[in-house]
PDB file of C-alpha atoms in Angstrom:
ATOM      1  CA  MET A   1      -9.900   7.609   4.450  1.00 46.00           C
ATOM      2  CA  PHE A   2      -7.822   4.719   3.129  1.00 49.00           C
ATOM      3  CA  ALA A   3      -7.686   2.019   5.793  1.00 45.00           C
ATOM      4  CA  TYR A   4      -4.150   0.690   6.085  1.00 43.00           C
ATOM      5  CA  ASN A   5      -3.830  -2.893   7.294  1.00 44.00           C
ATOM      6  CA  PRO A   6      -1.340  -2.860  10.182  1.00 41.00           C
ATOM      7  CA  ALA A   7      -0.599  -6.550   9.582  1.00 39.00           C
ATOM      8  CA  LEU A   8       1.009  -5.722   6.242  1.00 47.00           C
ATOM      9  CA  ASN A   9       4.511  -7.184   6.229  1.00 47.00           C
ATOM     10  CA  PRO A  10       7.354  -6.079   3.912  1.00 48.00           C
ATOM     11  CA  THR A  11       7.457  -9.443   2.142  1.00 43.00           C
ATOM     12  CA  GLY A  12       5.183  -8.787  -0.849  1.00 39.00           C
ATOM     13  CA  PRO A  13       1.394  -8.690  -1.127  1.00 37.00           C
ATOM     14  CA  GLN A  14       1.000 -12.424  -1.652  1.00 36.00           C
ATOM     15  CA  ALA A  15       1.951 -13.065   1.966  1.00 36.00           C
ATOM     16  CA  SER A  16       1.066  -9.923   3.823  1.00 39.00           C
ATOM     17  CA  ALA A  17      -2.303 -10.567   5.455  1.00 35.00           C
ATOM     18  CA  PHE A  18      -0.981 -13.106   7.957  1.00 36.00           C
ATOM     19  CA  PRO A  19       2.387 -13.526   9.697  1.00 41.00           C
ATOM     20  CA  ALA A  20       4.662 -16.313   8.531  1.00 44.00           C
ATOM     21  CA  HIS A  21       3.789 -18.821  11.286  1.00 43.00           C
ATOM     22  CA  GLU A  22       0.055 -18.338  10.669  1.00 41.00           C
ATOM     23  CA  ARG A  23       0.213 -18.879   6.928  1.00 44.00           C
ATOM     24  CA  HIS A  24       1.214 -22.524   7.488  1.00 49.00           C
ATOM     25  CA  VAL A  25      -1.928 -23.337   9.486  1.00 63.00           C
ATOM     26  CA  ALA A  26      -4.495 -21.038   7.857  1.00 80.00           C
ATOM     27  CA  GLU A  27      -7.264 -22.655   5.814  1.00 93.00           C
ATOM     28  CA  GLU A  28      -7.687 -21.562   2.194  1.00 95.00           C
ATOM     29  CA  LEU A  29     -11.054 -21.781   0.443  1.00 96.00           C
ATOM     30  CA  TRP A  30     -11.863 -20.954  -3.150  1.00 97.00           C
ATOM     31  CA  VAL A  31     -15.291 -19.639  -4.137  1.00 97.00           C
ATOM     32  CA  TYR A  32     -16.262 -20.118  -7.785  1.00 95.00           C
ATOM     33  CA  ASN A  33     -19.636 -19.259  -9.312  1.00 94.00           C
ATOM     34  CA  GLY A  34     -21.060 -18.466  -5.897  1.00 95.00           C
ATOM     35  CA  ARG A  35     -20.048 -21.570  -3.972  1.00 95.00           C
ATOM     36  CA  ILE A  36     -17.004 -23.210  -2.420  1.00 96.00           C
ATOM     37  CA  SER A  37     -15.340 -25.226  -5.141  1.00 93.00           C
ATOM     38  CA  VAL A  38     -12.128 -26.731  -6.366  1.00 92.00           C
ATOM     39  CA  PRO A  39     -10.533 -24.066  -8.582  1.00 88.00           C
ATOM     40  CA  PRO A  40     -10.984 -24.645 -12.331  1.00 87.00           C
ATOM     41  CA  VAL A  41      -8.063 -26.034 -14.355  1.00 88.00           C
ATOM     42  CA  ASP A  42      -6.858 -25.240 -17.853  1.00 87.00           C
ATOM     43  CA  ALA A  43      -7.625 -27.207 -21.010  1.00 86.00           C
ATOM     44  CA  ASP A  44      -4.814 -29.663 -20.236  1.00 87.00           C
ATOM     45  CA  GLY A  45      -5.996 -30.235 -16.693  1.00 87.00           C
ATOM     46  CA  GLU A  46      -3.121 -28.238 -15.238  1.00 91.00           C
ATOM     47  CA  PRO A  47      -3.565 -25.861 -12.264  1.00 91.00           C
ATOM     48  CA  ILE A  48      -4.229 -22.219 -13.116  1.00 93.00           C
ATOM     49  CA  SER A  49      -2.174 -19.518 -11.413  1.00 93.00           C
ATOM     50  CA  GLU A  50      -3.771 -17.599  -8.556  1.00 94.00           C
ATOM     51  CA  THR A  51      -3.605 -14.363 -10.525  1.00 93.00           C
ATOM     52  CA  LYS A  52      -5.581 -15.843 -13.419  1.00 94.00           C
ATOM     53  CA  LEU A  53      -8.087 -17.500 -11.077  1.00 96.00           C
ATOM     54  CA  LEU A  54      -8.838 -14.145  -9.488  1.00 96.00           C
ATOM     55  CA  GLN A  55      -8.655 -11.852 -12.492  1.00 94.00           C
ATOM     56  CA  ARG A  56      -9.845 -14.011 -15.398  1.00 93.00           C
ATOM     57  CA  HIS A  57     -12.064 -16.663 -13.832  1.00 94.00           C
ATOM     58  CA  GLY A  58     -13.762 -14.502 -11.212  1.00 95.00           C
ATOM     59  CA  CYS A  59     -12.764 -16.644  -8.256  1.00 96.00           C
ATOM     60  CA  VAL A  60     -12.680 -15.315  -4.693  1.00 97.00           C
ATOM     61  CA  LYS A  61     -10.147 -16.619  -2.184  1.00 98.00           C
ATOM     62  CA  ILE A  62     -10.957 -16.846   1.516  1.00 98.00           C
ATOM     63  CA  THR A  63      -8.163 -17.460   4.019  1.00 97.00           C
ATOM     64  CA  THR A  64      -9.021 -18.063   7.670  1.00 95.00           C
ATOM     65  CA  GLY A  65      -6.817 -18.683  10.661  1.00 94.00           C
ATOM     66  CA  ARG A  66      -6.214 -17.760  14.273  1.00 91.00           C
ATOM     67  CA  ASP A  67      -5.257 -14.222  13.254  1.00 91.00           C
ATOM     68  CA  GLY A  68      -8.440 -13.562  11.293  1.00 96.00           C
ATOM     69  CA  THR A  69      -9.988 -13.838   7.852  1.00 97.00           C
ATOM     70  CA  ARG A  70      -8.886 -12.445   4.503  1.00 97.00           C
ATOM     71  CA  ILE A  71     -11.043 -12.017   1.399  1.00 98.00           C
ATOM     72  CA  ARG A  72      -9.062 -11.669  -1.827  1.00 98.00           C
ATOM     73  CA  TRP A  73     -10.520 -10.803  -5.250  1.00 97.00           C
ATOM     74  CA  ALA A  74     -10.213  -8.723  -8.429  1.00 96.00           C
ATOM     75  CA  VAL A  75     -12.674  -5.831  -8.564  1.00 96.00           C
ATOM     76  CA  PHE A  76     -13.228  -5.923 -12.333  1.00 93.00           C
ATOM     77  CA  ALA A  77     -13.792  -9.713 -12.591  1.00 94.00           C
ATOM     78  CA  SER A  78     -17.199 -11.399 -12.942  1.00 92.00           C
ATOM     79  CA  ASN A  79     -17.403 -12.521  -9.330  1.00 94.00           C
ATOM     80  CA  TRP A  80     -20.428 -10.909  -7.677  1.00 96.00           C
ATOM     81  CA  ALA A  81     -22.110 -14.229  -6.817  1.00 96.00           C
ATOM     82  CA  SER A  82     -18.897 -15.378  -5.156  1.00 97.00           C
ATOM     83  CA  LEU A  83     -18.511 -12.086  -3.296  1.00 97.00           C
ATOM     84  CA  TYR A  84     -22.056 -12.332  -1.948  1.00 97.00           C
ATOM     85  CA  PHE A  85     -21.181 -15.827  -0.721  1.00 97.00           C
ATOM     86  CA  ALA A  86     -18.021 -14.461   0.913  1.00 97.00           C
ATOM     87  CA  MET A  87     -20.032 -11.742   2.646  1.00 97.00           C
ATOM     88  CA  GLU A  88     -22.288 -14.385   4.186  1.00 96.00           C
ATOM     89  CA  PHE A  89     -19.324 -16.602   5.039  1.00 97.00           C
ATOM     90  CA  LEU A  90     -17.832 -13.809   7.145  1.00 96.00           C
ATOM     91  CA  SER A  91     -20.558 -14.347   9.755  1.00 94.00           C
ATOM     92  CA  VAL A  92     -18.991 -17.712  10.679  1.00 94.00           C
ATOM     93  CA  SER A  93     -15.369 -16.607  10.236  1.00 95.00           C
ATOM     94  CA  PRO A  94     -12.947 -15.292  12.889  1.00 95.00           C
ATOM     95  CA  GLY A  95     -11.976 -11.629  12.943  1.00 95.00           C
ATOM     96  CA  PRO A  96     -10.358  -9.270  12.422  1.00 96.00           C
ATOM     97  CA  TYR A  97     -10.964  -9.095   8.679  1.00 97.00           C
ATOM     98  CA  SER A  98      -8.689  -8.150   5.790  1.00 96.00           C
ATOM     99  CA  LEU A  99      -9.967  -7.124   2.378  1.00 97.00           C
ATOM    100  CA  ASN A 100      -7.371  -7.620  -0.333  1.00 97.00           C
ATOM    101  CA  TYR A 101      -8.654  -6.515  -3.735  1.00 97.00           C
ATOM    102  CA  TYR A 102      -7.061  -5.707  -7.072  1.00 96.00           C
ATOM    103  CA  LEU A 103      -7.793  -2.454  -8.884  1.00 94.00           C
ATOM    104  CA  ALA A 104      -4.799  -1.300 -10.928  1.00 92.00           C
ATOM    105  CA  GLY A 105      -2.793  -2.787  -8.049  1.00 94.00           C
ATOM    106  CA  TRP A 106      -3.500  -4.566  -4.760  1.00 96.00           C
ATOM    107  CA  PHE A 107      -5.339  -2.712  -1.995  1.00 96.00           C
ATOM    108  CA  PHE A 108      -5.294  -3.897   1.625  1.00 95.00           C
ATOM    109  CA  GLU A 109      -7.835  -2.837   4.224  1.00 95.00           C
ATOM    110  CA  GLY A 110      -8.037  -4.020   7.817  1.00 94.00           C
ATOM    111  CA  ILE A 111     -11.540  -4.096   9.353  1.00 95.00           C
ATOM    112  CA  ALA A 112     -12.557  -5.070  12.879  1.00 94.00           C
ATOM    113  CA  THR A 113     -16.165  -6.309  12.616  1.00 96.00           C
ATOM    114  CA  VAL A 114     -18.273  -8.514  10.342  1.00 96.00           C
ATOM    115  CA  ALA A 115     -20.830  -5.774   9.712  1.00 97.00           C
ATOM    116  CA  GLU A 116     -18.158  -3.275   8.650  1.00 97.00           C
ATOM    117  CA  ALA A 117     -16.427  -5.821   6.417  1.00 97.00           C
ATOM    118  CA  ARG A 118     -19.669  -6.822   4.660  1.00 97.00           C
ATOM    119  CA  ALA A 119     -20.666  -3.198   4.159  1.00 97.00           C
ATOM    120  CA  ARG A 120     -17.248  -2.309   2.778  1.00 97.00           C
ATOM    121  CA  ILE A 121     -17.312  -5.205   0.277  1.00 97.00           C
ATOM    122  CA  GLY A 122     -20.685  -3.922  -0.911  1.00 96.00           C
ATOM    123  CA  VAL A 123     -19.286  -0.438  -1.450  1.00 95.00           C
ATOM    124  CA  ILE A 124     -16.316  -1.777  -3.415  1.00 96.00           C
ATOM    125  CA  MET A 125     -18.584  -3.955  -5.571  1.00 95.00           C
ATOM    126  CA  GLY A 126     -20.643  -0.888  -6.428  1.00 91.00           C
ATOM    127  CA  LYS A 127     -17.520   0.800  -7.790  1.00 88.00           C
ATOM    128  CA  SER A 128     -16.360  -2.091  -9.958  1.00 85.00           C
ATOM    129  CA  ASP A 129     -16.463   0.093 -13.084  1.00 84.00           C
ATOM    130  CA  ILE A 130     -14.033   2.660 -11.712  1.00 86.00           C
ATOM    131  CA  HIS A 131     -10.851   3.281 -13.719  1.00 86.00           C
ATOM    132  CA  LEU A 132      -7.847   4.635 -11.846  1.00 89.00           C
ATOM    133  CA  GLN A 133      -5.736   6.540 -14.335  1.00 87.00           C
ATOM    134  CA  LYS A 134      -3.460   8.147 -11.763  1.00 93.00           C
ATOM    135  CA  ARG A 135      -1.086   6.008  -9.739  1.00 94.00           C
ATOM    136  CA  THR A 136       0.127   8.572  -7.177  1.00 96.00           C
ATOM    137  CA  PHE A 137      -1.880  10.832  -4.888  1.00 97.00           C
ATOM    138  CA  VAL A 138      -0.410  13.381  -2.453  1.00 97.00           C
ATOM    139  CA  LYS A 139      -2.398  15.391   0.077  1.00 97.00           C
ATOM    140  CA  GLU A 140      -1.085  18.040   2.445  1.00 95.00           C
ATOM    141  CA  VAL A 141      -2.661  17.466   5.865  1.00 95.00           C
ATOM    142  CA  THR A 142      -2.651  19.459   9.075  1.00 95.00           C
ATOM    143  CA  PRO A 143      -0.521  17.499  11.562  1.00 95.00           C
ATOM    144  CA  THR A 144      -2.633  15.739  14.184  1.00 93.00           C
ATOM    145  CA  PRO A 145      -0.307  14.176  16.777  1.00 92.00           C
ATOM    146  CA  GLU A 146      -2.677  11.386  17.818  1.00 93.00           C
ATOM    147  CA  ARG A 147      -3.016  10.188  14.211  1.00 94.00           C
ATOM    148  CA  MET A 148       0.684  10.375  13.376  1.00 96.00           C
ATOM    149  CA  PRO A 149       3.247   7.612  13.884  1.00 97.00           C
ATOM    150  CA  GLU A 150       5.541   8.446  16.783  1.00 97.00           C
ATOM    151  CA  LEU A 151       8.570   8.593  14.501  1.00 97.00           C
ATOM    152  CA  LEU A 152       6.970  11.361  12.439  1.00 97.00           C
ATOM    153  CA  ARG A 153       5.728  13.287  15.485  1.00 97.00           C
ATOM    154  CA  ASP A 154       9.232  13.372  16.877  1.00 96.00           C
ATOM    155  CA  ALA A 155      10.802  14.361  13.559  1.00 96.00           C
ATOM    156  CA  LEU A 156       8.343  17.207  13.038  1.00 96.00           C
ATOM    157  CA  HIS A 157       8.689  18.460  16.606  1.00 95.00           C
ATOM    158  CA  ASN A 158      12.474  18.205  16.814  1.00 95.00           C
ATOM    159  CA  ARG A 159      13.135  19.110  13.155  1.00 95.00           C
ATOM    160  CA  THR A 160      15.563  16.223  12.955  1.00 94.00           C
ATOM    161  CA  ALA A 161      15.694  12.422  12.850  1.00 94.00           C
ATOM    162  CA  ILE A 162      18.387   9.777  13.178  1.00 95.00           C
ATOM    163  CA  PRO A 163      20.064   8.931   9.831  1.00 95.00           C
ATOM    164  CA  GLU A 164      18.984   5.283  10.016  1.00 97.00           C
ATOM    165  CA  VAL A 165      15.312   6.182   9.381  1.00 97.00           C
ATOM    166  CA  THR A 166      15.778   8.959   6.806  1.00 97.00           C
ATOM    167  CA  VAL A 167      16.286   9.077   3.061  1.00 96.00           C
ATOM    168  CA  ASP A 168      18.418  11.948   1.782  1.00 95.00           C
ATOM    169  CA  VAL A 169      17.434  13.509  -1.535  1.00 94.00           C
ATOM    170  CA  ALA A 170      19.896  15.890  -3.197  1.00 93.00           C
ATOM    171  CA  TYR A 171      18.909  18.934  -5.251  1.00 90.00           C
ATOM    172  CA  ASP A 172      20.782  19.710  -8.467  1.00 86.00           C
ATOM    173  CA  GLU A 173      20.563  23.472  -8.975  1.00 83.00           C
ATOM    174  CA  LEU A 174      21.619  23.242 -12.636  1.00 82.00           C
ATOM    175  CA  SER A 175      18.916  20.812 -13.700  1.00 82.00           C
ATOM    176  CA  GLY A 176      16.391  21.646 -10.990  1.00 82.00           C
ATOM    177  CA  CYS A 177      15.970  17.932 -10.308  1.00 87.00           C
ATOM    178  CA  PHE A 178      16.119  15.815  -7.167  1.00 92.00           C
ATOM    179  CA  GLN A 179      18.037  12.570  -6.859  1.00 91.00           C
ATOM    180  CA  VAL A 180      17.836  10.012  -4.061  1.00 92.00           C
ATOM    181  CA  GLY A 181      21.208   9.503  -2.432  1.00 88.00           C
ATOM    182  CA  ARG A 182      21.687   7.909   0.978  1.00 92.00           C
ATOM    183  CA  ILE A 183      19.016   5.460   2.168  1.00 96.00           C
ATOM    184  CA  GLY A 184      18.799   4.816   5.897  1.00 96.00           C
ATOM    185  CA  SER A 185      19.004   1.166   6.878  1.00 97.00           C
ATOM    186  CA  ARG A 186      15.731   1.399   8.862  1.00 97.00           C
ATOM    187  CA  SER A 187      13.865   3.668   6.472  1.00 97.00           C
ATOM    188  CA  LEU A 188      10.562   2.637   4.913  1.00 96.00           C
ATOM    189  CA  ILE A 189      12.181   2.200   1.499  1.00 94.00           C
ATOM    190  CA  ALA A 190      14.920  -0.014   2.913  1.00 95.00           C
ATOM    191  CA  ARG A 191      12.381  -2.351   4.526  1.00 94.00           C
ATOM    192  CA  TYR A 192      10.850  -3.161   1.139  1.00 92.00           C
ATOM    193  CA  TYR A 193      13.539  -2.463  -1.464  1.00 93.00           C
ATOM    194  CA  GLY A 194      16.824  -2.572   0.415  1.00 93.00           C
ATOM    195  CA  LEU A 195      19.492   0.100   0.099  1.00 93.00           C
ATOM    196  CA  ASN A 196      19.567   0.254  -3.691  1.00 86.00           C
ATOM    197  CA  PRO A 197      19.279   3.961  -4.672  1.00 85.00           C
ATOM    198  CA  VAL A 198      17.879   3.059  -8.118  1.00 86.00           C
ATOM    199  CA  SER A 199      14.976   0.874  -6.958  1.00 90.00           C
ATOM    200  CA  TYR A 200      11.465   1.765  -8.150  1.00 88.00           C
ATOM    201  CA  PRO A 201      10.573   4.458  -5.546  1.00 90.00           C
ATOM    202  CA  CYS A 202      13.972   6.116  -6.034  1.00 90.00           C
ATOM    203  CA  GLN A 203      13.810   6.440  -9.818  1.00 88.00           C
ATOM    204  CA  SER A 204      13.382  10.002 -11.059  1.00 83.00           C
ATOM    205  CA  PHE A 205      11.829   9.484 -14.503  1.00 84.00           C
ATOM    206  CA  HIS A 206       8.268   8.424 -13.609  1.00 86.00           C
ATOM    207  CA  THR A 207       5.196  10.291 -12.413  1.00 91.00           C
ATOM    208  CA  TYR A 208       5.549   9.118  -8.818  1.00 93.00           C
ATOM    209  CA  HIS A 209       8.861  10.926  -8.368  1.00 91.00           C
ATOM    210  CA  HIS A 210       7.537  14.073 -10.055  1.00 92.00           C
ATOM    211  CA  LEU A 211       4.535  14.280  -7.727  1.00 95.00           C
ATOM    212  CA  VAL A 212       6.217  13.432  -4.432  1.00 95.00           C
ATOM    213  CA  SER A 213       9.180  15.738  -5.135  1.00 94.00           C
ATOM    214  CA  GLN A 214       7.002  18.840  -5.558  1.00 94.00           C
ATOM    215  CA  ALA A 215       7.002  19.266  -1.785  1.00 96.00           C
ATOM    216  CA  TYR A 216      10.814  19.132  -1.727  1.00 95.00           C
ATOM    217  CA  LEU A 217      11.066  22.497  -3.489  1.00 93.00           C
ATOM    218  CA  LYS A 218       8.640  24.009  -0.997  1.00 94.00           C
ATOM    219  CA  VAL A 219      10.818  22.803   1.872  1.00 96.00           C
ATOM    220  CA  LEU A 220      14.001  24.159   0.311  1.00 93.00           C
ATOM    221  CA  LYS A 221      12.456  27.570  -0.414  1.00 92.00           C
ATOM    222  CA  GLY A 222      10.798  27.984   2.974  1.00 92.00           C
ATOM    223  CA  ASP A 223      13.424  26.154   5.028  1.00 92.00           C
ATOM    224  CA  GLU A 224      10.562  24.637   7.038  1.00 95.00           C
ATOM    225  CA  PRO A 225       9.459  21.019   7.645  1.00 96.00           C
ATOM    226  CA  HIS A 226       6.568  19.654   5.613  1.00 97.00           C
ATOM    227  CA  TYR A 227       4.034  16.935   6.497  1.00 98.00           C
ATOM    228  CA  ASP A 228       1.675  15.144   4.115  1.00 98.00           C
ATOM    229  CA  HIS A 229      -0.015  11.863   3.136  1.00 98.00           C
ATOM    230  CA  VAL A 230       0.786   9.765   0.071  1.00 98.00           C
ATOM    231  CA  LEU A 231      -1.027   6.874  -1.603  1.00 97.00           C
ATOM    232  CA  ALA A 232       0.845   5.346  -4.519  1.00 96.00           C
ATOM    233  CA  ALA A 233       0.860   2.164  -6.587  1.00 95.00           C
ATOM    234  CA  PHE A 234       4.357   0.710  -6.245  1.00 93.00           C
ATOM    235  CA  GLN A 235       5.907  -1.999  -8.339  1.00 89.00           C
ATOM    236  CA  MET A 236       7.278  -4.366  -5.720  1.00 88.00           C
ATOM    237  CA  PRO A 237      10.493  -6.401  -6.036  1.00 85.00           C
ATOM    238  CA  ASP A 238       8.403  -9.465  -7.039  1.00 87.00           C
ATOM    239  CA  SER A 239       6.877  -7.392  -9.917  1.00 87.00           C
ATOM    240  CA  SER A 240       3.429  -7.232  -8.301  1.00 90.00           C
ATOM    241  CA  VAL A 241       1.793  -3.817  -7.864  1.00 94.00           C
ATOM    242  CA  LEU A 242       0.749  -2.704  -4.387  1.00 95.00           C
ATOM    243  CA  TRP A 243      -1.179   0.410  -3.395  1.00 96.00           C
ATOM    244  CA  PHE A 244       0.823   1.713  -0.470  1.00 95.00           C
ATOM    245  CA  PRO A 245      -0.381   4.422   1.955  1.00 96.00           C
ATOM    246  CA  TYR A 246       2.164   6.322   4.011  1.00 97.00           C
ATOM    247  CA  GLN A 247       2.675   9.536   5.934  1.00 98.00           C
ATOM    248  CA  ARG A 248       5.892  11.504   5.665  1.00 98.00           C
ATOM    249  CA  VAL A 249       7.826  14.420   7.128  1.00 98.00           C
ATOM    250  CA  ILE A 250      10.281  16.291   4.908  1.00 98.00           C
ATOM    251  CA  LEU A 251      13.093  18.251   6.547  1.00 97.00           C
ATOM    252  CA  PRO A 252      15.522  20.699   4.926  1.00 95.00           C
ATOM    253  CA  THR A 253      19.109  19.540   5.198  1.00 93.00           C
ATOM    254  CA  ARG A 254      22.653  20.169   4.077  1.00 87.00           C
ATOM    255  CA  LEU A 255      24.271  17.114   2.561  1.00 83.00           C
ATOM    256  CA  PRO A 256      27.835  16.007   3.414  1.00 79.00           C
ATOM    257  CA  HIS A 257      29.232  17.597   0.238  1.00 76.00           C
ATOM    258  CA  GLY A 258      27.612  20.905   1.210  1.00 75.00           C
ATOM    259  CA  GLY A 259      24.790  20.857  -1.325  1.00 82.00           C
ATOM    260  CA  LYS A 260      21.127  21.484  -0.627  1.00 88.00           C
ATOM    261  CA  GLY A 261      18.677  18.680  -0.111  1.00 93.00           C
ATOM    262  CA  VAL A 262      15.948  17.208   2.025  1.00 96.00           C
ATOM    263  CA  SER A 263      15.671  14.331   4.459  1.00 96.00           C
ATOM    264  CA  VAL A 264      12.467  12.294   4.203  1.00 97.00           C
ATOM    265  CA  ILE A 265      11.034  10.273   7.071  1.00 98.00           C
ATOM    266  CA  ALA A 266       8.103   8.043   6.087  1.00 97.00           C
ATOM    267  CA  GLU A 267       5.939   5.475   7.839  1.00 97.00           C
ATOM    268  CA  ALA A 268       3.186   3.195   6.551  1.00 96.00           C
ATOM    269  CA  ALA A 269      -0.051   4.469   8.099  1.00 95.00           C
ATOM    270  CA  LYS A 270      -3.645   5.492   7.431  1.00 93.00           C
ATOM    271  CA  VAL A 271      -4.019   8.390   5.022  1.00 96.00           C
ATOM    272  CA  ASP A 272      -6.785  10.886   4.280  1.00 96.00           C
ATOM    273  CA  ILE A 273      -7.019   9.866   0.632  1.00 95.00           C
ATOM    274  CA  THR A 274     -10.053   7.959  -0.662  1.00 91.00           C
ATOM    275  CA  LEU A 275     -10.015   6.263  -4.081  1.00 92.00           C
ATOM    276  CA  VAL A 276     -12.588   3.482  -3.732  1.00 89.00           C
TER     277      VAL A 276
END
């Protein structure tokens, strides 16, 4: 199961492990070649960007504060000595713990205890040669009320949801394609991308749209709600790539112009999809 970090804020992955007030007081440590160190600089003595420190120089970043500890690294970099140091450092660091690692995009995992965090880092290190060729994974799951966000439970039970939290997707019978139309102001997409109907998750020409829209046809043909889990690598507004897990309910609907379509209600949550 992919462990979603409930502290994830819709402000981009660079800032999502801690709330805004905590980021100003949190302590940042860099681990290089297995020990706490000042990050290396370039040939001209200028600072190196965080991305390059993590992905090219094998650094590991540790952030600690009142809300917990975050370990941030790139899975494919030469950083095992630094990761072993970070695993030991966790024993003197406050919880809960966030693992923030890059593998074809940024993953976030929230973990409660030191033992679980250390074990999980070890598992991820052992899979450092993995290559993720797919960027979108969809899994139909039997609805379990206690594991579903309340918004989705209500939508599935009532077969409806308020427009503010839904995204309407129209079906073009001539082309057989779906196109995102109205975006609810409190929908999951709106929280991250705003109301722009041509933002990354709304575009219809990439693999993500093709995979997530397959369930739309099922809903239209059966005229029944559908529930599933999705894990996808999204290009965020700041151009970073974030692996985002969410659950969704898809409802059949008639659009204002009378055409067929679906209404999608989604919430960021744990999903039964394991990649690493």
